[in-house]
PDB file of N, CA and C in Angstrom:
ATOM      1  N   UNK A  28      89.828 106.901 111.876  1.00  0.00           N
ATOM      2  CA  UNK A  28      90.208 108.279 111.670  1.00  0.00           C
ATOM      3  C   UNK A  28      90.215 109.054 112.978  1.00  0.00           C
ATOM      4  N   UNK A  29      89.605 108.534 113.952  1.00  0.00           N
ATOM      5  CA  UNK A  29      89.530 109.576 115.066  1.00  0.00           C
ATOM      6  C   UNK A  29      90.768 109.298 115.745  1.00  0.00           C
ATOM      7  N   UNK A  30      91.363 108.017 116.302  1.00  0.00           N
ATOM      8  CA  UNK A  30      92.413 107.761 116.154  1.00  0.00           C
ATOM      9  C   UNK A  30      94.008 108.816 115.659  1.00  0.00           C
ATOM     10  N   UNK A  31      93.694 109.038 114.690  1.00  0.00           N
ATOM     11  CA  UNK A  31      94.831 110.054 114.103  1.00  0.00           C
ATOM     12  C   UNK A  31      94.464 111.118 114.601  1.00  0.00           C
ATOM     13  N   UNK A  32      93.333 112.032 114.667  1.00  0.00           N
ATOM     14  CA  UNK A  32      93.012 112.917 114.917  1.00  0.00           C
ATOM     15  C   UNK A  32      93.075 113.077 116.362  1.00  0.00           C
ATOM     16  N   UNK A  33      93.203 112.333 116.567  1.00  0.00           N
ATOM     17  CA  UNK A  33      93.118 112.169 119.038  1.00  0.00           C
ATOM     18  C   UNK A  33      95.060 112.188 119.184  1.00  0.00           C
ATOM     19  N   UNK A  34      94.869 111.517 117.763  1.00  0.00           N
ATOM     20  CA  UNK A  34      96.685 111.413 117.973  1.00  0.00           C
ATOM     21  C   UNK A  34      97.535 112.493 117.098  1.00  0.00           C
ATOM     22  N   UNK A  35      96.556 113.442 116.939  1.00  0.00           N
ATOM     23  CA  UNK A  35      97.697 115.118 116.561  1.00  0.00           C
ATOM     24  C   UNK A  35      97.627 115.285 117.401  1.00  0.00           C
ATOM     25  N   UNK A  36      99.142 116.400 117.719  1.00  0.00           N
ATOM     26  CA  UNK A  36      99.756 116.970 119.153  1.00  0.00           C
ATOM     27  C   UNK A  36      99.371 118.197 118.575  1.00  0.00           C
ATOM     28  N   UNK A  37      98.729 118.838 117.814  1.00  0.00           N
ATOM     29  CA  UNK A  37      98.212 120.013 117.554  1.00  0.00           C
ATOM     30  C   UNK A  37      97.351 120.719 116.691  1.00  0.00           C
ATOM     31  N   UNK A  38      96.730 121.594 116.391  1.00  0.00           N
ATOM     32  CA  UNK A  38      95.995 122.038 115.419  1.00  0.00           C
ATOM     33  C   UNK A  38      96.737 121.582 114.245  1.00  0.00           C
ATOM     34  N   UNK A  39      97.573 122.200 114.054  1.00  0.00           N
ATOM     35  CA  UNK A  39      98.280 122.011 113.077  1.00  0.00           C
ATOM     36  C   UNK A  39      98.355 120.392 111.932  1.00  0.00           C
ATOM     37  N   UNK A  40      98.657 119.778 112.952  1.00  0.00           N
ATOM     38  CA  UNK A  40      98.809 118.126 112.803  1.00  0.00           C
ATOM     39  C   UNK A  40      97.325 117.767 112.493  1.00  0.00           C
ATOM     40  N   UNK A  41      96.275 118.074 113.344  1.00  0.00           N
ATOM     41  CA  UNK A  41      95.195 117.762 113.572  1.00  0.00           C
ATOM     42  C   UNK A  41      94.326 117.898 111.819  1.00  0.00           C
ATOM     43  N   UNK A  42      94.560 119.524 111.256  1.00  0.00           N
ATOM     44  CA  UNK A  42      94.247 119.380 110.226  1.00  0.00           C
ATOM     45  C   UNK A  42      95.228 118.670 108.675  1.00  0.00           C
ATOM     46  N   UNK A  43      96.227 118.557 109.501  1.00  0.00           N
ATOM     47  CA  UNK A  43      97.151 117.602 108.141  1.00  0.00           C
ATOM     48  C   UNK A  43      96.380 116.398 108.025  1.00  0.00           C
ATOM     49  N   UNK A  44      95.707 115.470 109.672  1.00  0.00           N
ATOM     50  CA  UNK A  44      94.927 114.548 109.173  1.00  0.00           C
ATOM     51  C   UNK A  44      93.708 115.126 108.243  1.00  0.00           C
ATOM     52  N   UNK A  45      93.025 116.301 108.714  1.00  0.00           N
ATOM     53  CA  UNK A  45      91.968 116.082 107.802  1.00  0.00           C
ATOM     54  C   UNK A  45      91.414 116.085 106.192  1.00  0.00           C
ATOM     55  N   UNK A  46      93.365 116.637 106.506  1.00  0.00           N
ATOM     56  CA  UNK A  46      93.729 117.153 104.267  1.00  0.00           C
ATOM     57  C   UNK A  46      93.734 115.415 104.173  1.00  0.00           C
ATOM     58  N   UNK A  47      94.480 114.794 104.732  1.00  0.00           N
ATOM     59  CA  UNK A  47      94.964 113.607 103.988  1.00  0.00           C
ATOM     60  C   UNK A  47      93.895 113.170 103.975  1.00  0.00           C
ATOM     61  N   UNK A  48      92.557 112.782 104.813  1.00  0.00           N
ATOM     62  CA  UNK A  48      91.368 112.099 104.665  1.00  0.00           C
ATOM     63  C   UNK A  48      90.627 112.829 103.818  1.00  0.00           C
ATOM     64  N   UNK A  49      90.414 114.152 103.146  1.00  0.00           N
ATOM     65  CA  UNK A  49      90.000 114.793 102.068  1.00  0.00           C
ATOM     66  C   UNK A  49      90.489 114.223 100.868  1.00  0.00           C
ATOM     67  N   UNK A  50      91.899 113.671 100.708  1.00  0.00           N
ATOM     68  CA  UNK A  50      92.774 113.633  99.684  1.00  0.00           C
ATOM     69  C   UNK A  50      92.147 111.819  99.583  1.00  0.00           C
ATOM     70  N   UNK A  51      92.213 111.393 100.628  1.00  0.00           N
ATOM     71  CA  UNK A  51      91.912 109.951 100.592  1.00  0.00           C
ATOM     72  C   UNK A  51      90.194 109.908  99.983  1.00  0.00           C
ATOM     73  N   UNK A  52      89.560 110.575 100.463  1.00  0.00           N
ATOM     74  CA  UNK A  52      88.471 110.557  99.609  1.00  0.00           C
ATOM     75  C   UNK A  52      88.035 111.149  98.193  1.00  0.00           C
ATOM     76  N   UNK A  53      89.189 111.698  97.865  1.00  0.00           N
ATOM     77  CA  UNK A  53      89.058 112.129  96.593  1.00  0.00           C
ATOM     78  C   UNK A  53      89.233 111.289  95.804  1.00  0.00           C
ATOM     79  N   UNK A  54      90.565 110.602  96.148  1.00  0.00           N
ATOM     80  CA  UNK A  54      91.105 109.422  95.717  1.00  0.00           C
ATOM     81  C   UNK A  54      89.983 108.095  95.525  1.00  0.00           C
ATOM     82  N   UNK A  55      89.339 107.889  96.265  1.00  0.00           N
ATOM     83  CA  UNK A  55      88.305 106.840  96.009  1.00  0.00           C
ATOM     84  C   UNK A  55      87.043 107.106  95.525  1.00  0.00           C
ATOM     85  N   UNK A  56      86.654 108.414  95.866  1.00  0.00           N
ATOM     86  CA  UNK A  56      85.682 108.628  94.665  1.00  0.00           C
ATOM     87  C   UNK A  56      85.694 108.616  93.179  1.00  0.00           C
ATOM     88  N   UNK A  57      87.021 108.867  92.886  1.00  0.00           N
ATOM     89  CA  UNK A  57      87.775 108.703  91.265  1.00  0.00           C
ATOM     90  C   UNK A  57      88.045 107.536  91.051  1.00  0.00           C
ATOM     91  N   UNK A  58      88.442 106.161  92.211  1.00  0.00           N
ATOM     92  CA  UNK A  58      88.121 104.947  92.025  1.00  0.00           C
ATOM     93  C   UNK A  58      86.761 104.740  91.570  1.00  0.00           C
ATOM     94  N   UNK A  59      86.221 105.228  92.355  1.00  0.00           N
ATOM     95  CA  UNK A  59      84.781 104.894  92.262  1.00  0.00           C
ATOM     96  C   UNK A  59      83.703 105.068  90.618  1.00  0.00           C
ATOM     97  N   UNK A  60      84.217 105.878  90.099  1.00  0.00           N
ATOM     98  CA  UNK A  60      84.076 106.523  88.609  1.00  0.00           C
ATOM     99  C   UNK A  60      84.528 105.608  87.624  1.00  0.00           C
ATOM    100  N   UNK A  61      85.489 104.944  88.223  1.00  0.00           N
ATOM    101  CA  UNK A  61      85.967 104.132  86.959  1.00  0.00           C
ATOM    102  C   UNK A  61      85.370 102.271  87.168  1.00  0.00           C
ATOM    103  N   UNK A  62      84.656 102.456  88.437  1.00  0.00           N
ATOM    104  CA  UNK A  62      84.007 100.612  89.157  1.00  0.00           C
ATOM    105  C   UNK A  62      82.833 101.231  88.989  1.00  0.00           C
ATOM    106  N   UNK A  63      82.113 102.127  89.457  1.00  0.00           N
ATOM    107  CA  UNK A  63      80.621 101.939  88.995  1.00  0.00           C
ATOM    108  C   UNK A  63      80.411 101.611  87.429  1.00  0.00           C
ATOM    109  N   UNK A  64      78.864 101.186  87.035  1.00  0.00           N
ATOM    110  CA  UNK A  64      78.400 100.892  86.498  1.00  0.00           C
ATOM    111  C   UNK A  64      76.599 101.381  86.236  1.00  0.00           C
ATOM    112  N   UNK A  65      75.787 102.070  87.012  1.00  0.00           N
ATOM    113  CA  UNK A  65      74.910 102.202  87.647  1.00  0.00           C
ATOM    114  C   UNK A  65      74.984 103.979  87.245  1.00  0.00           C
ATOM    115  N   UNK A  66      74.148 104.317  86.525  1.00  0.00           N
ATOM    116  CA  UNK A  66      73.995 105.648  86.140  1.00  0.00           C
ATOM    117  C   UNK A  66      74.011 106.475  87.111  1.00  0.00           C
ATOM    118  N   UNK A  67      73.075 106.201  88.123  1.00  0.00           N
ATOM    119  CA  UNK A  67      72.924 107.240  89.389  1.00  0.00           C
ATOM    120  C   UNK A  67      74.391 107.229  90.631  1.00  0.00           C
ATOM    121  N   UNK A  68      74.124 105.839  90.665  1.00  0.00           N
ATOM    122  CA  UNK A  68      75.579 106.021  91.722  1.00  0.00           C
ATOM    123  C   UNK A  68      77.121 106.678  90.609  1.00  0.00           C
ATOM    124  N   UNK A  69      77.019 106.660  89.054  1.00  0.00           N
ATOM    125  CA  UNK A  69      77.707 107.479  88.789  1.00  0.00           C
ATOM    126  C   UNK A  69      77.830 109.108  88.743  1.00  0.00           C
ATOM    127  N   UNK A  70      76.473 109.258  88.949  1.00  0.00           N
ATOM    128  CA  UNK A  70      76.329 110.622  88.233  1.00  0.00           C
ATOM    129  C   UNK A  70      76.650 111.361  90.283  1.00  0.00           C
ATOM    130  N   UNK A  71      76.247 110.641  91.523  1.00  0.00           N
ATOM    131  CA  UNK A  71      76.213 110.756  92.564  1.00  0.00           C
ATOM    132  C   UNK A  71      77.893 111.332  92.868  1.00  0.00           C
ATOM    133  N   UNK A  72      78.977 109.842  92.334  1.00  0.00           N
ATOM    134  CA  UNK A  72      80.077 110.016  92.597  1.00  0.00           C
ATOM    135  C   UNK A  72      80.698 111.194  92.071  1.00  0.00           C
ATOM    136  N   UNK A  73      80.428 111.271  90.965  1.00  0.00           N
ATOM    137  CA  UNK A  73      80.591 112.442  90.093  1.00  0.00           C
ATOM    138  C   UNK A  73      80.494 113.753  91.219  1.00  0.00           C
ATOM    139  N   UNK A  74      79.497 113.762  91.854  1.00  0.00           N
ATOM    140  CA  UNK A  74      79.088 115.163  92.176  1.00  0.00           C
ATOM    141  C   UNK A  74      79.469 115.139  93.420  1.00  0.00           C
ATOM    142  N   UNK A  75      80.123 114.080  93.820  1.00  0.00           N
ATOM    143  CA  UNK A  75      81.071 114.234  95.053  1.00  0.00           C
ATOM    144  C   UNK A  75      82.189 114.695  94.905  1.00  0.00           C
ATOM    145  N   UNK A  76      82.768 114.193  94.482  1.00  0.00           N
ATOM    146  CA  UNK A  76      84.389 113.845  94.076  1.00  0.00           C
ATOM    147  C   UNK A  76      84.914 115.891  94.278  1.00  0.00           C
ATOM    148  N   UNK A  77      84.307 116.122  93.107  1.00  0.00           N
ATOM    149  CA  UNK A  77      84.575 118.000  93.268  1.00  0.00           C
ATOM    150  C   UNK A  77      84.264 118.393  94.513  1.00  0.00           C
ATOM    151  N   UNK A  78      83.553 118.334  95.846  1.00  0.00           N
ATOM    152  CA  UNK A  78      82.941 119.150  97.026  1.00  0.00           C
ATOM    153  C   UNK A  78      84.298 118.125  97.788  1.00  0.00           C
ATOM    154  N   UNK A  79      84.768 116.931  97.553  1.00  0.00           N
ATOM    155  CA  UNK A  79      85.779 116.262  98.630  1.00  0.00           C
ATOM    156  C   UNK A  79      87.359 117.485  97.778  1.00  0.00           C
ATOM    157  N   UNK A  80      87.836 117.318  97.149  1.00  0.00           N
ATOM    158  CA  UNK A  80      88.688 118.073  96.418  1.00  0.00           C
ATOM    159  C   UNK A  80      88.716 119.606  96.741  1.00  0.00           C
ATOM    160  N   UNK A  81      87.449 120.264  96.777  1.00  0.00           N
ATOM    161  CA  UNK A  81      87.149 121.690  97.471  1.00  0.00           C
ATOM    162  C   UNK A  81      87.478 121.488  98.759  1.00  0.00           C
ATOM    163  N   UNK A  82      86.884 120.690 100.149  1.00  0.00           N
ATOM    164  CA  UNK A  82      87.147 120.616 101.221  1.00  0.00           C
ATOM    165  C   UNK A  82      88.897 120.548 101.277  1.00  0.00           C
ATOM    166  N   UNK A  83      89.645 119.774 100.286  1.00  0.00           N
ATOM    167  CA  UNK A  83      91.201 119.674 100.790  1.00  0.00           C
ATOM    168  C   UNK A  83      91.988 121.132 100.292  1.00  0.00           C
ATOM    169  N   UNK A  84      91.353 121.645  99.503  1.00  0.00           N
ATOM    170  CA  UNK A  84      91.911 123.162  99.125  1.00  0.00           C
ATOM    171  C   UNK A  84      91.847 124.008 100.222  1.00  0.00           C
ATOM    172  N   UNK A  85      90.525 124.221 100.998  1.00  0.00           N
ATOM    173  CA  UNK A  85      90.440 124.925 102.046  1.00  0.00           C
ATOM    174  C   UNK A  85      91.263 124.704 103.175  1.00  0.00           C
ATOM    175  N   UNK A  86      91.711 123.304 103.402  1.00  0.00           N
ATOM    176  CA  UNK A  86      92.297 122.682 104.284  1.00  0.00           C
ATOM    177  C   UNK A  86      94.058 122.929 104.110  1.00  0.00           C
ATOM    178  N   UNK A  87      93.872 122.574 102.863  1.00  0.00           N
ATOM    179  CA  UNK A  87      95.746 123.360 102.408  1.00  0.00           C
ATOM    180  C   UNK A  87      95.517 124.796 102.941  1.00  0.00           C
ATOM    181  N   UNK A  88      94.817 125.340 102.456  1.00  0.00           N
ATOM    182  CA  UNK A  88      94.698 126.860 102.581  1.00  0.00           C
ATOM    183  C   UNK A  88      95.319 126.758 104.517  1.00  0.00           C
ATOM    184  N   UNK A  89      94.367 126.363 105.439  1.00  0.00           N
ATOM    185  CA  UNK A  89      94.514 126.635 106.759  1.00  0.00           C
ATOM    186  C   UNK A  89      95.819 126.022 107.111  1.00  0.00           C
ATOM    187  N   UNK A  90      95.951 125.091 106.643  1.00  0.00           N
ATOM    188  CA  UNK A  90      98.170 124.253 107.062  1.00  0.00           C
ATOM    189  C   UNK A  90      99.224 125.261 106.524  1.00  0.00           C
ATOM    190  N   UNK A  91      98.294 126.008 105.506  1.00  0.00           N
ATOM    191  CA  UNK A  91      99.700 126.745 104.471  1.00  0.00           C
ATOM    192  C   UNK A  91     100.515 126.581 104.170  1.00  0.00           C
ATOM    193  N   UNK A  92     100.455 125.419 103.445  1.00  0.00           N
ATOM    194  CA  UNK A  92     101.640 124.553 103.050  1.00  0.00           C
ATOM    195  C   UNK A  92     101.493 125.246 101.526  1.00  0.00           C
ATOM    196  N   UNK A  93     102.656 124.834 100.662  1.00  0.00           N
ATOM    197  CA  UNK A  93     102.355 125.140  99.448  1.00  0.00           C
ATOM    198  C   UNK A  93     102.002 124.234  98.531  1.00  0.00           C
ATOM    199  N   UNK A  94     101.147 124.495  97.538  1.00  0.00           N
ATOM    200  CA  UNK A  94     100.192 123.734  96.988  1.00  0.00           C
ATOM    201  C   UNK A  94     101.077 122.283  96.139  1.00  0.00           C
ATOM    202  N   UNK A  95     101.976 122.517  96.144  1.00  0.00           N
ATOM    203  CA  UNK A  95     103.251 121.592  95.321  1.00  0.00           C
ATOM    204  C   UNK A  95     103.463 120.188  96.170  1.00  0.00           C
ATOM    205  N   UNK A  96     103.273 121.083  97.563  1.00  0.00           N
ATOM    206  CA  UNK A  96     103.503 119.967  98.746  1.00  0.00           C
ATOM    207  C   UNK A  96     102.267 119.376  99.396  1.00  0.00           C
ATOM    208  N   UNK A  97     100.911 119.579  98.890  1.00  0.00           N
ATOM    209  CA  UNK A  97     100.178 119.451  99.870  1.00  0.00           C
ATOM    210  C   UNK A  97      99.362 118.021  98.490  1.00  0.00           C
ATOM    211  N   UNK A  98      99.334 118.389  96.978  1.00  0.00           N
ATOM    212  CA  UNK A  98      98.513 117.653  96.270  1.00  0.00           C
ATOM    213  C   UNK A  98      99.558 116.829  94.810  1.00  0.00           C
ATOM    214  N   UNK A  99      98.814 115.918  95.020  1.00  0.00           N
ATOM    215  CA  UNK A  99      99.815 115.427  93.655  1.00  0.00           C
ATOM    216  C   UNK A  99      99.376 116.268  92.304  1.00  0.00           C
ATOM    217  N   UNK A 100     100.235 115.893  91.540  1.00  0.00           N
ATOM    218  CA  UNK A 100     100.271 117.364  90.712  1.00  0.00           C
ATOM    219  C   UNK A 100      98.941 116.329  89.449  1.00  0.00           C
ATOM    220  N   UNK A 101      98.605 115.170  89.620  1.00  0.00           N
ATOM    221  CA  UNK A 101      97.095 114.537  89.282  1.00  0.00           C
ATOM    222  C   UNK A 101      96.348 113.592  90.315  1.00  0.00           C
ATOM    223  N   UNK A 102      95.497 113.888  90.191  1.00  0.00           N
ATOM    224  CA  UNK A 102      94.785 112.477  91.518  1.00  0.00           C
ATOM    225  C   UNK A 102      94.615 111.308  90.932  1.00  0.00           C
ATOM    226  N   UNK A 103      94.835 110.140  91.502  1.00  0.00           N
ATOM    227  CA  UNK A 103      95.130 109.289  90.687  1.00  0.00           C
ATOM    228  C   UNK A 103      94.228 108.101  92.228  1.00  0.00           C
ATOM    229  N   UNK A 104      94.375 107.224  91.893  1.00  0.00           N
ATOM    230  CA  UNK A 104      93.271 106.236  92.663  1.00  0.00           C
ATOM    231  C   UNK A 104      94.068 105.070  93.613  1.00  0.00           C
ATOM    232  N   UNK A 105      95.196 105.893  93.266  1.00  0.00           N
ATOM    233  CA  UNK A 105      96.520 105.141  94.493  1.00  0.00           C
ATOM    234  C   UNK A 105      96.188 105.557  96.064  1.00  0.00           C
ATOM    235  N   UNK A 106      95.560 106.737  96.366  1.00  0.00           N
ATOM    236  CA  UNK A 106      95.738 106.927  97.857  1.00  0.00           C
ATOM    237  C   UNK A 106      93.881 106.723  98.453  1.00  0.00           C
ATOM    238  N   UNK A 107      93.273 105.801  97.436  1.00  0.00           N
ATOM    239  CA  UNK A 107      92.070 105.188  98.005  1.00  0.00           C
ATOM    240  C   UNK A 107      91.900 104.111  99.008  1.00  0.00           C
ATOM    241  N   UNK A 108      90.827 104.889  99.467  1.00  0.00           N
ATOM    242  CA  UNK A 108      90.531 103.748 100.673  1.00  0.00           C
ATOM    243  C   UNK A 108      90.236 102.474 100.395  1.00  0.00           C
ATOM    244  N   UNK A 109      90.306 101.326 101.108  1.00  0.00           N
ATOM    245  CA  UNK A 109      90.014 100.071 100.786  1.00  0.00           C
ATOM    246  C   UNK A 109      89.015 100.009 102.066  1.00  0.00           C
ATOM    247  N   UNK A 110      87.916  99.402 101.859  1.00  0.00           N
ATOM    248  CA  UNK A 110      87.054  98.697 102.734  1.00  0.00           C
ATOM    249  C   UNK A 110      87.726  97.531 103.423  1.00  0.00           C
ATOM    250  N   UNK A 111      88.622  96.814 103.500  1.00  0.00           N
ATOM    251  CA  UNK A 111      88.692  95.643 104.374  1.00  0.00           C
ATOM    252  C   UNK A 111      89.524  96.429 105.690  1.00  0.00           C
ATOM    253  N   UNK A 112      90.121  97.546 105.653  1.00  0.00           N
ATOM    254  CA  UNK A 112      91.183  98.048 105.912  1.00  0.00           C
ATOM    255  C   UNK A 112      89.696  99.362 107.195  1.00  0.00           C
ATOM    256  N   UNK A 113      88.615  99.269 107.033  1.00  0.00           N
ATOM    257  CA  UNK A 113      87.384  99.962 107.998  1.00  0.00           C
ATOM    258  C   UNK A 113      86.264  98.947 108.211  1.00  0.00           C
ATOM    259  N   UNK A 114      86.520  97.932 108.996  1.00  0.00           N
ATOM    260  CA  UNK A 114      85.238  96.744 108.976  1.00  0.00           C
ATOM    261  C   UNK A 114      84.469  97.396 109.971  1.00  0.00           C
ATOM    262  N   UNK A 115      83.212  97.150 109.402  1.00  0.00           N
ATOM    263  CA  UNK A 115      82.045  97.329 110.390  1.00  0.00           C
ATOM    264  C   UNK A 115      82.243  96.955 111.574  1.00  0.00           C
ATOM    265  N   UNK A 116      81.493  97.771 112.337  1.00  0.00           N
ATOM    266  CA  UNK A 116      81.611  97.390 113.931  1.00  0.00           C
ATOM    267  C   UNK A 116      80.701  96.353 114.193  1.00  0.00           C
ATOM    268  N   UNK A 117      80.739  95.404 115.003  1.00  0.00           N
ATOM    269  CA  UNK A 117      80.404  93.989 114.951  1.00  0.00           C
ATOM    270  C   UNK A 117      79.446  94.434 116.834  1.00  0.00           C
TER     271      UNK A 117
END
């Protein structure tokens, strides 16, 4: 992620990465809701998922894009992260 973010040519750009990595974590926390199993790590994800979703509202808010263009009109578990795709640093 820093990567994208080193590689906006501007504020502007800079926070489009940080909507999409808001949006990407929304996205996998709602994965995450439907693979846990484990009461606490559900009730945890749960109480994430809404504060990642708040952070990308604020973030639309500062791009001012309009809201049509900035979120799918449901979140759905297509724009989740995959772990093989962030390997630990070795």
């Amino acid at each position: 992620f820093a990567a994208r973010v080193r590689g906006a040519p501007d504020e502007r750009a800079a926070l489009r990465v940080a909507l999409a990595l808001e949006n990407e974590a929304s996205s996998t926390y709602l994965f995450a809701l439907g693979s846990l199993e484990a009461t606490a790590a559900l009730q945890l994800a749960a109480s994430i998922l809404p504060v990642e979703s708040q952070h990308a509202v604020v973030l639309a808010a500062l791009v001012a894009d309009a809201p049509r263009q900035t979120f799918p009109p449901f979140e759905t578990q297509d724009r989740a992260l995959k772990p093989d795709e962030f390997p630990a640093p070795s």
